[in-house]
CSV table of C-alpha atoms and ligand atoms in Angstrom, one decimal:
chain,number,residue,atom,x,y,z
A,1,UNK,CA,41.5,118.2,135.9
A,2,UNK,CA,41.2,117.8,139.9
A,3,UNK,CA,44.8,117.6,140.7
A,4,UNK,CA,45.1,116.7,145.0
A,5,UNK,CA,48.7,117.8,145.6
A,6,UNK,CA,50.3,116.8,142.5
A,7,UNK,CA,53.9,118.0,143.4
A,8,UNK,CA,54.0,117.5,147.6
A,9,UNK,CA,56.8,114.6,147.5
A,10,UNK,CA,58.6,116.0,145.0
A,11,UNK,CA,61.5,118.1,144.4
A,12,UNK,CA,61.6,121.4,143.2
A,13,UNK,CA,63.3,120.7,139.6
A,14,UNK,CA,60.6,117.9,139.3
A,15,UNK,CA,57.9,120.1,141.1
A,16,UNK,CA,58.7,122.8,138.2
A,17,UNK,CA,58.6,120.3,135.1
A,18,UNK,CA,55.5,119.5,136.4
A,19,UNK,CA,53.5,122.0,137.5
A,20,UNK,CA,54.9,123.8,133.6
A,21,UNK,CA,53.5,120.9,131.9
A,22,UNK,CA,50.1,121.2,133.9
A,23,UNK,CA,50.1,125.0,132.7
A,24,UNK,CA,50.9,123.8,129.3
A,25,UNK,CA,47.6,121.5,129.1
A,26,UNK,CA,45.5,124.0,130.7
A,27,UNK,CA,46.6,126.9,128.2
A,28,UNK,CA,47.0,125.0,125.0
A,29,UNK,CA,43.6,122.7,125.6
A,30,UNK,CA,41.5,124.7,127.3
A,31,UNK,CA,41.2,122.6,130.4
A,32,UNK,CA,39.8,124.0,133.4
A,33,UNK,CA,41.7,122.6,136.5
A,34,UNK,CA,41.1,122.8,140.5
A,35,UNK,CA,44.2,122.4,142.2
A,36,UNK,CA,44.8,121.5,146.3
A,37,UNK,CA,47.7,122.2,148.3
A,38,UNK,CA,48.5,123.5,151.5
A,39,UNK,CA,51.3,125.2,149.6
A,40,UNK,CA,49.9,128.6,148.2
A,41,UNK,CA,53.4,129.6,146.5
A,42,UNK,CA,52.8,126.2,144.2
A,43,UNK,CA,49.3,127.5,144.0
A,44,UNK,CA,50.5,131.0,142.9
A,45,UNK,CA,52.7,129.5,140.1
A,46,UNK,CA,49.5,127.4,138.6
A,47,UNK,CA,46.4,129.3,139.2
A,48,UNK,CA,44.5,132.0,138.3
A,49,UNK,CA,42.4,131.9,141.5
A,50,UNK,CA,42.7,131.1,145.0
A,51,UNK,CA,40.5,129.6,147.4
A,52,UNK,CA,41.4,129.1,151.0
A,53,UNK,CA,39.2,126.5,153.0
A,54,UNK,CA,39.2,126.4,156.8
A,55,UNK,CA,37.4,123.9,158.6
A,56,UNK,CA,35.0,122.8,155.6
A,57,UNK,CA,34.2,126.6,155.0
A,58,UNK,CA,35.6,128.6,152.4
A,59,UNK,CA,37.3,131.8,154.1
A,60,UNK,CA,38.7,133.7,151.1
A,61,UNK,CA,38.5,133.6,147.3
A,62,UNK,CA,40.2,135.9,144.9
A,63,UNK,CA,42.8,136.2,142.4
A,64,UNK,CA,46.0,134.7,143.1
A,65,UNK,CA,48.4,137.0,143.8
A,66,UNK,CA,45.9,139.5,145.6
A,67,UNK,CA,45.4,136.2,148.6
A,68,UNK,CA,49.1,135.6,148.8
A,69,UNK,CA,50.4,139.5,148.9
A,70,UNK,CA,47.6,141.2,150.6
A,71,UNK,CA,45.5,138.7,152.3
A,72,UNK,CA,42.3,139.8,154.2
A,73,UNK,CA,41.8,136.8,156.5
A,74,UNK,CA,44.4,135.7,159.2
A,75,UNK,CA,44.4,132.7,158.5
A,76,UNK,CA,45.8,133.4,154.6
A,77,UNK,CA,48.4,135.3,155.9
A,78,UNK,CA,49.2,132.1,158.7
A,79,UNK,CA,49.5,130.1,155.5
A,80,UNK,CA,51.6,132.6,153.7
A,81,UNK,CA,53.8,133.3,155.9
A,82,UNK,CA,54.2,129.6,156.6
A,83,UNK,CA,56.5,129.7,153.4
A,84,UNK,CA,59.2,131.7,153.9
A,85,UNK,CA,60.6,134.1,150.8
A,86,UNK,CA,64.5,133.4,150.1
A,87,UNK,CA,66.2,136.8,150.8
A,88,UNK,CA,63.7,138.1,153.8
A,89,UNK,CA,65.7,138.6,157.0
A,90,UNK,CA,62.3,138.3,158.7
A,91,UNK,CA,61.7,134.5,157.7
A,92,UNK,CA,65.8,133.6,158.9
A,93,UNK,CA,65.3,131.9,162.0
A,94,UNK,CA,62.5,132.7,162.7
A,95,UNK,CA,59.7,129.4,161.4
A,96,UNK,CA,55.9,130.5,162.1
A,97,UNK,CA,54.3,129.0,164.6
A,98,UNK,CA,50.8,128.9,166.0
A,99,UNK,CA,51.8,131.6,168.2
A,100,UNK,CA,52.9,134.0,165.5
A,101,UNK,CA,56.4,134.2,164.1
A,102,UNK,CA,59.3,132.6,166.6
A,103,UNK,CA,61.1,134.9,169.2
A,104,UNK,CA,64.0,136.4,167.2
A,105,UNK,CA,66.4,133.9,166.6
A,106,UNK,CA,69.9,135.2,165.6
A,107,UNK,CA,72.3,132.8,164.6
A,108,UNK,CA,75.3,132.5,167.0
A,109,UNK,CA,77.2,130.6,165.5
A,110,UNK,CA,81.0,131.1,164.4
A,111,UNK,CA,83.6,129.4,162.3
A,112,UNK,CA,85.4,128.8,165.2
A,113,UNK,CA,83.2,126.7,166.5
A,114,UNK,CA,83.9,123.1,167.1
A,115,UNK,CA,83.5,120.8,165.4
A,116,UNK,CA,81.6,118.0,166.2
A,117,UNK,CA,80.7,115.3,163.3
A,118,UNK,CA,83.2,115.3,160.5
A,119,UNK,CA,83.2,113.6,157.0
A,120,UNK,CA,86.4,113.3,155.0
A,121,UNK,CA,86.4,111.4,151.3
A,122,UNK,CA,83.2,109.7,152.1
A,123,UNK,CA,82.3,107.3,149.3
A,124,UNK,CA,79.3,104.9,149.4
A,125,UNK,CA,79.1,102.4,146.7
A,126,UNK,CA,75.7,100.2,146.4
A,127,UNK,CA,75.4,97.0,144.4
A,128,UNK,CA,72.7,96.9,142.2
A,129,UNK,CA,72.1,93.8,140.0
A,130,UNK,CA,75.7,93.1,140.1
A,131,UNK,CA,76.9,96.5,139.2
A,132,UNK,CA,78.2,99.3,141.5
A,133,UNK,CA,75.7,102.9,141.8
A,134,UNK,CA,78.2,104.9,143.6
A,135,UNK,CA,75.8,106.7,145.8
A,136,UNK,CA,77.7,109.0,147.7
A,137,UNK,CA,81.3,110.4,145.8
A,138,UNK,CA,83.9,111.8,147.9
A,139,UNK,CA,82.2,113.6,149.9
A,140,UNK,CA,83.7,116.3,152.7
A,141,UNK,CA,81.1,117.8,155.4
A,142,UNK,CA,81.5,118.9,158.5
A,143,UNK,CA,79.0,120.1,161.3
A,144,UNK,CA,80.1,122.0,164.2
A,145,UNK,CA,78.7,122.0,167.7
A,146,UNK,CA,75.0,123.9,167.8
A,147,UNK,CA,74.9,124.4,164.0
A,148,UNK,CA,72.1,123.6,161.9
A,149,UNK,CA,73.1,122.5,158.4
A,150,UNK,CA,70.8,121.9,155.2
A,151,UNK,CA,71.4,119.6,152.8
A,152,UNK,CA,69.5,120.2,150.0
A,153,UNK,CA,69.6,118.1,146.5
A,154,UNK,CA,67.4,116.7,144.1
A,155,UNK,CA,65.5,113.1,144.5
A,156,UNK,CA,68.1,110.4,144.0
A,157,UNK,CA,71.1,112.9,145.0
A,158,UNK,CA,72.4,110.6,147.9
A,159,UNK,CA,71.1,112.6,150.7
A,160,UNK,CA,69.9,109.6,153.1
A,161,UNK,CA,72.6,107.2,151.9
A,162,UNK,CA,75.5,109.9,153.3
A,163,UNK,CA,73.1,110.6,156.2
A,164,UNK,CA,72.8,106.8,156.9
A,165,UNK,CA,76.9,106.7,156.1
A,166,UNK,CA,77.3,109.6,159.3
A,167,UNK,CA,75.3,107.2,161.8
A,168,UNK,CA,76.7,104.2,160.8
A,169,UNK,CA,73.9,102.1,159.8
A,170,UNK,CA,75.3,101.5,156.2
A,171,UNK,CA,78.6,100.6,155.5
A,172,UNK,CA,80.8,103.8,153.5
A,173,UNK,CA,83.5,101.9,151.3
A,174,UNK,CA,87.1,101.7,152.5
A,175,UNK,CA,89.4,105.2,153.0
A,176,UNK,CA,86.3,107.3,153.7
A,177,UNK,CA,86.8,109.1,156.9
A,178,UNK,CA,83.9,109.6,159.6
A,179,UNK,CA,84.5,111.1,162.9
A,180,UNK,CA,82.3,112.3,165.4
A,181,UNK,CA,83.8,114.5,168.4
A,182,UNK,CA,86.9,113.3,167.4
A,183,UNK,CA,87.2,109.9,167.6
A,184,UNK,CA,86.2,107.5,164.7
A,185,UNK,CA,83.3,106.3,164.1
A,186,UNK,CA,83.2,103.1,166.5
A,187,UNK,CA,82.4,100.0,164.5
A,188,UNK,CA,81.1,97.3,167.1
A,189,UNK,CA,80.3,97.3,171.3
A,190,UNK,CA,79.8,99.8,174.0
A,191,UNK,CA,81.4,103.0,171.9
A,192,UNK,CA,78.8,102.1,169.4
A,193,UNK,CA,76.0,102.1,171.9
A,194,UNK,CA,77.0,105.3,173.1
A,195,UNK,CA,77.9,107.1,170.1
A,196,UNK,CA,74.3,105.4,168.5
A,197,UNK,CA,73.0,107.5,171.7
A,198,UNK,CA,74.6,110.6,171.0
A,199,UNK,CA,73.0,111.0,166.8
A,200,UNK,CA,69.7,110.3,166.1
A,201,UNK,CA,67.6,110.0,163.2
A,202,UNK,CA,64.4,111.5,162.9
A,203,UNK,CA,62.6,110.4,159.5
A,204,UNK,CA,59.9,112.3,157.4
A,205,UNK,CA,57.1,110.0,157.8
A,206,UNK,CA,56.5,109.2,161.5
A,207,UNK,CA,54.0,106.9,160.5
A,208,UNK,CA,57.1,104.8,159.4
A,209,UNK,CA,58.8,105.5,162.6
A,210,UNK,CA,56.2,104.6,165.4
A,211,UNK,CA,54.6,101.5,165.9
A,212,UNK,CA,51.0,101.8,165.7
A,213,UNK,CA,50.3,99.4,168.1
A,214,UNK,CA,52.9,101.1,170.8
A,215,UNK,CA,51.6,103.8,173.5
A,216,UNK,CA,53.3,107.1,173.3
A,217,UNK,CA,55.2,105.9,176.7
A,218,UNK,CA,56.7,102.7,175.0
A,219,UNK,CA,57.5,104.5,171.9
A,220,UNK,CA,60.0,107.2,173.5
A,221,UNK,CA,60.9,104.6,176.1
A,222,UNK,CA,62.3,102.3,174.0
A,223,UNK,CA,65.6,103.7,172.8
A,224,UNK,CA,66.5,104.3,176.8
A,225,UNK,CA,65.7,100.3,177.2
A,226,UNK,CA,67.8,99.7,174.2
A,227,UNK,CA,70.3,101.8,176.1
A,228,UNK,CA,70.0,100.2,179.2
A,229,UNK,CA,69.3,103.6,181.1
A,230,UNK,CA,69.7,103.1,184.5
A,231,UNK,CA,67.9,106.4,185.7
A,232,UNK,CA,64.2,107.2,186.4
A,233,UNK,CA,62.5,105.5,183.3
A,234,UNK,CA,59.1,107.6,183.7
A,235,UNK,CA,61.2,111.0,184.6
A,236,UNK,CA,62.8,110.7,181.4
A,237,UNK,CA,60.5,110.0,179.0
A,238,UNK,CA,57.8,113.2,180.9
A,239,UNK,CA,60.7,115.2,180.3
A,240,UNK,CA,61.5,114.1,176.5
A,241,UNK,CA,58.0,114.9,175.8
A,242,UNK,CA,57.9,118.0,177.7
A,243,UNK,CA,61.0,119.0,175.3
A,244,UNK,CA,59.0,118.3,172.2
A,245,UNK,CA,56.3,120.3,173.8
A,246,UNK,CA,53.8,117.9,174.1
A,247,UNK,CA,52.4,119.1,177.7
A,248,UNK,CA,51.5,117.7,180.2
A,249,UNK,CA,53.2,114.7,179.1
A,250,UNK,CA,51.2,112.4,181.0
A,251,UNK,CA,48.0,113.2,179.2
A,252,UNK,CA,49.8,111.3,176.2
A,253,UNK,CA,51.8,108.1,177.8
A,254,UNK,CA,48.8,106.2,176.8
A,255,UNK,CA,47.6,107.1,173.2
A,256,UNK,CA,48.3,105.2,170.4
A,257,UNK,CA,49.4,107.1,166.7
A,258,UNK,CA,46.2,106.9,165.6
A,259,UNK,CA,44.9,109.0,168.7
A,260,UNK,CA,47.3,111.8,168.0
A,261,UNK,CA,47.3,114.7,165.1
A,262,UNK,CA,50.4,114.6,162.0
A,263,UNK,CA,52.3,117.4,164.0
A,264,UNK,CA,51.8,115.4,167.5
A,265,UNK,CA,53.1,112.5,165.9
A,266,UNK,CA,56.1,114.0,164.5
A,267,UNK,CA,56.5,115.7,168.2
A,268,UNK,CA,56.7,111.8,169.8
A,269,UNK,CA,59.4,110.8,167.2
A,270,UNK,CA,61.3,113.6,168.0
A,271,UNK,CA,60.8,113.0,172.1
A,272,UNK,CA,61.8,109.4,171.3
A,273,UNK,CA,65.4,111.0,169.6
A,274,UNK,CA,65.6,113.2,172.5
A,275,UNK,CA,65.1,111.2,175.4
A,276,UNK,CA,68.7,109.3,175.0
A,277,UNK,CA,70.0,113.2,175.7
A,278,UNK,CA,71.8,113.2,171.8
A,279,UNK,CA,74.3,115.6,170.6
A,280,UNK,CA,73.2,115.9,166.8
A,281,UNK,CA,69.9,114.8,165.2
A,282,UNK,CA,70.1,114.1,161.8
A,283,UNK,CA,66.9,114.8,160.3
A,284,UNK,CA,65.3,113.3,156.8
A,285,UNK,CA,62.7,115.6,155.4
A,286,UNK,CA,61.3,116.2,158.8
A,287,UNK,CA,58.2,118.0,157.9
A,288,UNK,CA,57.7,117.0,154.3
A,289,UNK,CA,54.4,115.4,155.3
A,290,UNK,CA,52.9,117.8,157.5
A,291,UNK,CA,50.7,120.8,156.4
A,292,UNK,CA,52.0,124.4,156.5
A,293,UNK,CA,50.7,125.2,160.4
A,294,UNK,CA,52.0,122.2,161.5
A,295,UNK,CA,55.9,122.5,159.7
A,296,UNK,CA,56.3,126.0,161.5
A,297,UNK,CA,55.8,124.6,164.7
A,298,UNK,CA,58.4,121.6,164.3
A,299,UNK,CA,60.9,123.8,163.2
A,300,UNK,CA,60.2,126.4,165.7
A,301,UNK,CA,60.7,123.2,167.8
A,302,UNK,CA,63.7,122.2,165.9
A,303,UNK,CA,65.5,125.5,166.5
A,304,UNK,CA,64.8,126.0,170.2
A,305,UNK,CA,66.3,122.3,170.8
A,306,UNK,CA,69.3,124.2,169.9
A,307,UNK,CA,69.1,127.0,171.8
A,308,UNK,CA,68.5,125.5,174.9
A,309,UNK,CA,70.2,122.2,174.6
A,310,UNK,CA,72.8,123.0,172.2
A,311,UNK,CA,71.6,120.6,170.0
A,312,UNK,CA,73.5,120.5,166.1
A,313,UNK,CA,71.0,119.0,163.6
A,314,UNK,CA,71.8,118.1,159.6
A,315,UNK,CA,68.4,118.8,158.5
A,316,UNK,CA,67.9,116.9,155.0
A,317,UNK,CA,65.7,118.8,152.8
A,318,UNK,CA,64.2,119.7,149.1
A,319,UNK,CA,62.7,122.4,150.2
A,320,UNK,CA,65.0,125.6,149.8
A,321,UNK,CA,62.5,127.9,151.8
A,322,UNK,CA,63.3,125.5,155.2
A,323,UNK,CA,66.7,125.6,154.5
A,324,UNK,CA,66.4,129.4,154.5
A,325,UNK,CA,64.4,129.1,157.6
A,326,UNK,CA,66.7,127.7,160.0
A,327,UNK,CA,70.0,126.7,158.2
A,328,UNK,CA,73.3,128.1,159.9
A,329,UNK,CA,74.5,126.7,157.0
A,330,UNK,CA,73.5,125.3,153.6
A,331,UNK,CA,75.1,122.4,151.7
A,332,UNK,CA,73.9,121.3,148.0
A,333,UNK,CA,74.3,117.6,146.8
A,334,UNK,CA,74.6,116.9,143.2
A,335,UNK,CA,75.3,112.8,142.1
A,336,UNK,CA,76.6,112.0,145.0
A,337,UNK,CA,78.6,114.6,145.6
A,338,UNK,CA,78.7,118.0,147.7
A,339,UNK,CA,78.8,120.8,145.1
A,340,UNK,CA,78.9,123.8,147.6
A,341,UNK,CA,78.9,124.3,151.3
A,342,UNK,CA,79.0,127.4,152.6
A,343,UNK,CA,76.7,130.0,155.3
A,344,UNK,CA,72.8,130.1,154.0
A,345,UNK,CA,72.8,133.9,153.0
A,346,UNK,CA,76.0,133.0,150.6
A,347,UNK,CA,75.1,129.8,149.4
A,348,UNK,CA,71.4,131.1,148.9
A,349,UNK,CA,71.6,134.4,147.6
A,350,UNK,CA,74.8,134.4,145.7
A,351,UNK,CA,75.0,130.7,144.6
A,352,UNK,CA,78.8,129.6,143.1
A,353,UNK,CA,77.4,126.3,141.3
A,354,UNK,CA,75.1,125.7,138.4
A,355,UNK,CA,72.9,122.7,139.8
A,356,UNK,CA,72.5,125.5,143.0
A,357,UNK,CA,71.4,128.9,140.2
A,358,UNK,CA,69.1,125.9,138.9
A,359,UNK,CA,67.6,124.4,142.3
A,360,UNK,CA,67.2,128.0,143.1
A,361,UNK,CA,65.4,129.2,139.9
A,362,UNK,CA,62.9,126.0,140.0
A,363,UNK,CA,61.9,127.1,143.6
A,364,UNK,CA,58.1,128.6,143.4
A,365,UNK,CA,57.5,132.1,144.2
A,366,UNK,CA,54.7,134.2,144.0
A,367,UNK,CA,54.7,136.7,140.8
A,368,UNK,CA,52.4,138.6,139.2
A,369,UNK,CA,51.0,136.6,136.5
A,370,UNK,CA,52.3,138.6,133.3
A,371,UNK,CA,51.0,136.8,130.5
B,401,ATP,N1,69.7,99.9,148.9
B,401,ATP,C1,70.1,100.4,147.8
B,401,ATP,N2,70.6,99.6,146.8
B,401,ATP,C2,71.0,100.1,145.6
B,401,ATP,N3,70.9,101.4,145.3
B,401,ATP,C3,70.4,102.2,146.2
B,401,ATP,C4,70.0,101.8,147.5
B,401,ATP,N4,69.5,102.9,148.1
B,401,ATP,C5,69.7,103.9,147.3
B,401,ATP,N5,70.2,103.6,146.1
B,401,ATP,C6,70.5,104.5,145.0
B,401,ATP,O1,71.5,105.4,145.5
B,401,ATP,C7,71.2,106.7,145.0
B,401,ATP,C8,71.0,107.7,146.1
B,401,ATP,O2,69.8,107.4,146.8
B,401,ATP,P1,69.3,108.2,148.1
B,401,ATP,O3,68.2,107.5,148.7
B,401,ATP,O4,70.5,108.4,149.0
B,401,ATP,O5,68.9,109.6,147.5
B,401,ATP,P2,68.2,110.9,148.2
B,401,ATP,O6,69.0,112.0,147.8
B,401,ATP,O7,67.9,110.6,149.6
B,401,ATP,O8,66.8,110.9,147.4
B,401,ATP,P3,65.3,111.4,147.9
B,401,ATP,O9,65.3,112.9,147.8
B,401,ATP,O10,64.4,110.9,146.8
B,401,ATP,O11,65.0,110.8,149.2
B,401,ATP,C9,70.0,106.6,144.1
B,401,ATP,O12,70.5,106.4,142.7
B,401,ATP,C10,69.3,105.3,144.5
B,401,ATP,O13,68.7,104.6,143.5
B,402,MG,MG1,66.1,110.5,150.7
């Protein structure tokens, strides 16, 4: 079997069933497998052997948990240290980057903080062939002014329907309660505009989210026309870049998508959220489809958006590593609704709820292979 990341979209209960039934086949059948991922913990959990290919050469080879414990290149330990390991105060805050691990991130943040987008008895009812799929179940969640919250859950938990619900853009059933710095959510003219200015959505795939045929400019230029932003158009959108550290901004005003890398990309959807000055970005799976160089350096980004702009974020995830990463706090979604919600060492190292002692066992880590 040649299996070309088998488990990347997937969730880690799913990722586990999966990856033990590819074990399974290889043991009972005596199949010989080569499996790819830029994940080397999924690697670790599967494989006997590791092999780690830079630039078409092959850079290190050896037994599996020899490459992901003591590493002899710099580049395997770039890649392993890309996943952070639940429990390690070094990986809290602090996302790899190209530049080595991020500048020592503590979070300030403190429960008297305000709050700033609050959900109260959310419910979100779809209709699906004439019958109701209650996506979202009275659901409570609040996110306070600079915080970074993870909501973590498995496929088909409700995640993007209640993150959809918080920006308005799909309809939660009657009695649920949405407000956002302390007024209601507005339903229809200029509050909407401006509170549509003040949350943004950045989504996983930025392929989805940038027209290929639009220049870098137009793309993070459009939501200030949408806006009607009266200021210096050009001034804005160099800065929004700048922000998402793609310098000098001008060099990219022209390209097209195609021109840019995965991580680039990512970097113009975020200067498009950015450049209507928001107070919250509400991200989907922000780097679920960029390799492991790449996703330190947008969350690296992520985090000092929020140290130097203040910025909260509810970063939706499946991946409890990132939560680990950069969560303030960590909330867990189970059938629609929130199981537990509380700071990321609690939630994460002493978990209260089963579905959370399960989420957390299916997560890979790298063991010594015992058998
Ligand atoms: N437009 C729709 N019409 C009917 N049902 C829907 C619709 N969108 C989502 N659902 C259902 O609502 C539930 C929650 O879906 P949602 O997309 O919010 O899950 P999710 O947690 O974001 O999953 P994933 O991790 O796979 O993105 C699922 O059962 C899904 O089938
Ligand atoms: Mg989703």
């Amino acid at each position: 079997i040649i299996a070309d990341e088998p488990t990347t979209a997937l969730d880690v209960i799913v990722q586990k069933q999966i990856l033990d039934m590819i074990s399974r086949l290889v043991a009972e059948r005596g199949i010989s497998m080569l499996m790819i991922s830029h994940d080397l913990s999924v690697l670790a959990t599967a494989c006997d052997r590791i092999a780690i290919m830079r630039d078409g050469e092959l850079v290190e080879v050896g037994e599996s948990y020899a490459v992901c414990t003591t590493p002899q290149e710099a580049y395997t330990r770039q890649l392993a240290d890309a996943f952070p390991t639940i429990g390690d105060p070094a990986s809290r805050m602090a996302p790899v980057t190209r530049h080595g691990r991020g500048a020592d991130e503590v979070p300030e943040i403190t429960h008297g903080d305000e709050v700033l987008l609050e959900a109260r008895g959310v419910n979100v009812t779809y209709r699906s062939g004439g019958r109701p799929v209650h996506a979202v179940r009275d659901v409570d969640l609040s996110v306070r002014k600079g915080e970074i919250v993870a909501l973590v859950g498995q496929s088909g938990s409700g995640k993007s329907t209640l993150a959809r619900a918080l920006m308005g853009l799909q309809p939660a059933d009657p009695g649920s309660q949405i407000r956002f710095d302390g007024a209601p959510l507005p339903s229809k003219g200029r509050d909407l505009a401006r509170f549509r200015s003040q949350v943004q959505l950045v989504l996983q795939d930025p392929w989805a989210a940038l027209n290929p045929k639009h220049s870098v400019y137009e793309s993070v230029a459009e939501g200030l026309r949408v806006q009607r932003f009266a200021g210096d158009e050009r001034e804005r959108v160099a800065q929004s870049l700048a922000d998402a550290e793609l310098t000098p901004p001008e060099r990219y005003f022209g390209a097209i998508p195609q021109e840019l890398s995965g991580g680039q990309r990512q970097r113009v959807v975020i200067a498009g959220a950015l450049a209507v000055q928001p107070q919250m970005l509400i991200a989907d799976e922000p780097v679920a489809s960029l390799d492991a160089s790449v996703r330190g350096e947008i969350l690296g980004l992520l985090l000092e958006l929020r140290r130097r702009l203040g910025l909260s974020a509810l970063v939706i995830t499946h991946d409890l590593g990132l939560a680990w990463n950069i969560a303030h706090t960590v909330a867990v979604m189970y059938h629609g609704q929130i199981v537990e919600h509380g700071p990321t060492e609690e939630v994460l190292l002493n978990p209260q709820h089963e579905y959370t002692r399960h989420l957390l066992s299916a997560a890979p880590r790298i063991e010594e292979k015992t058998a």
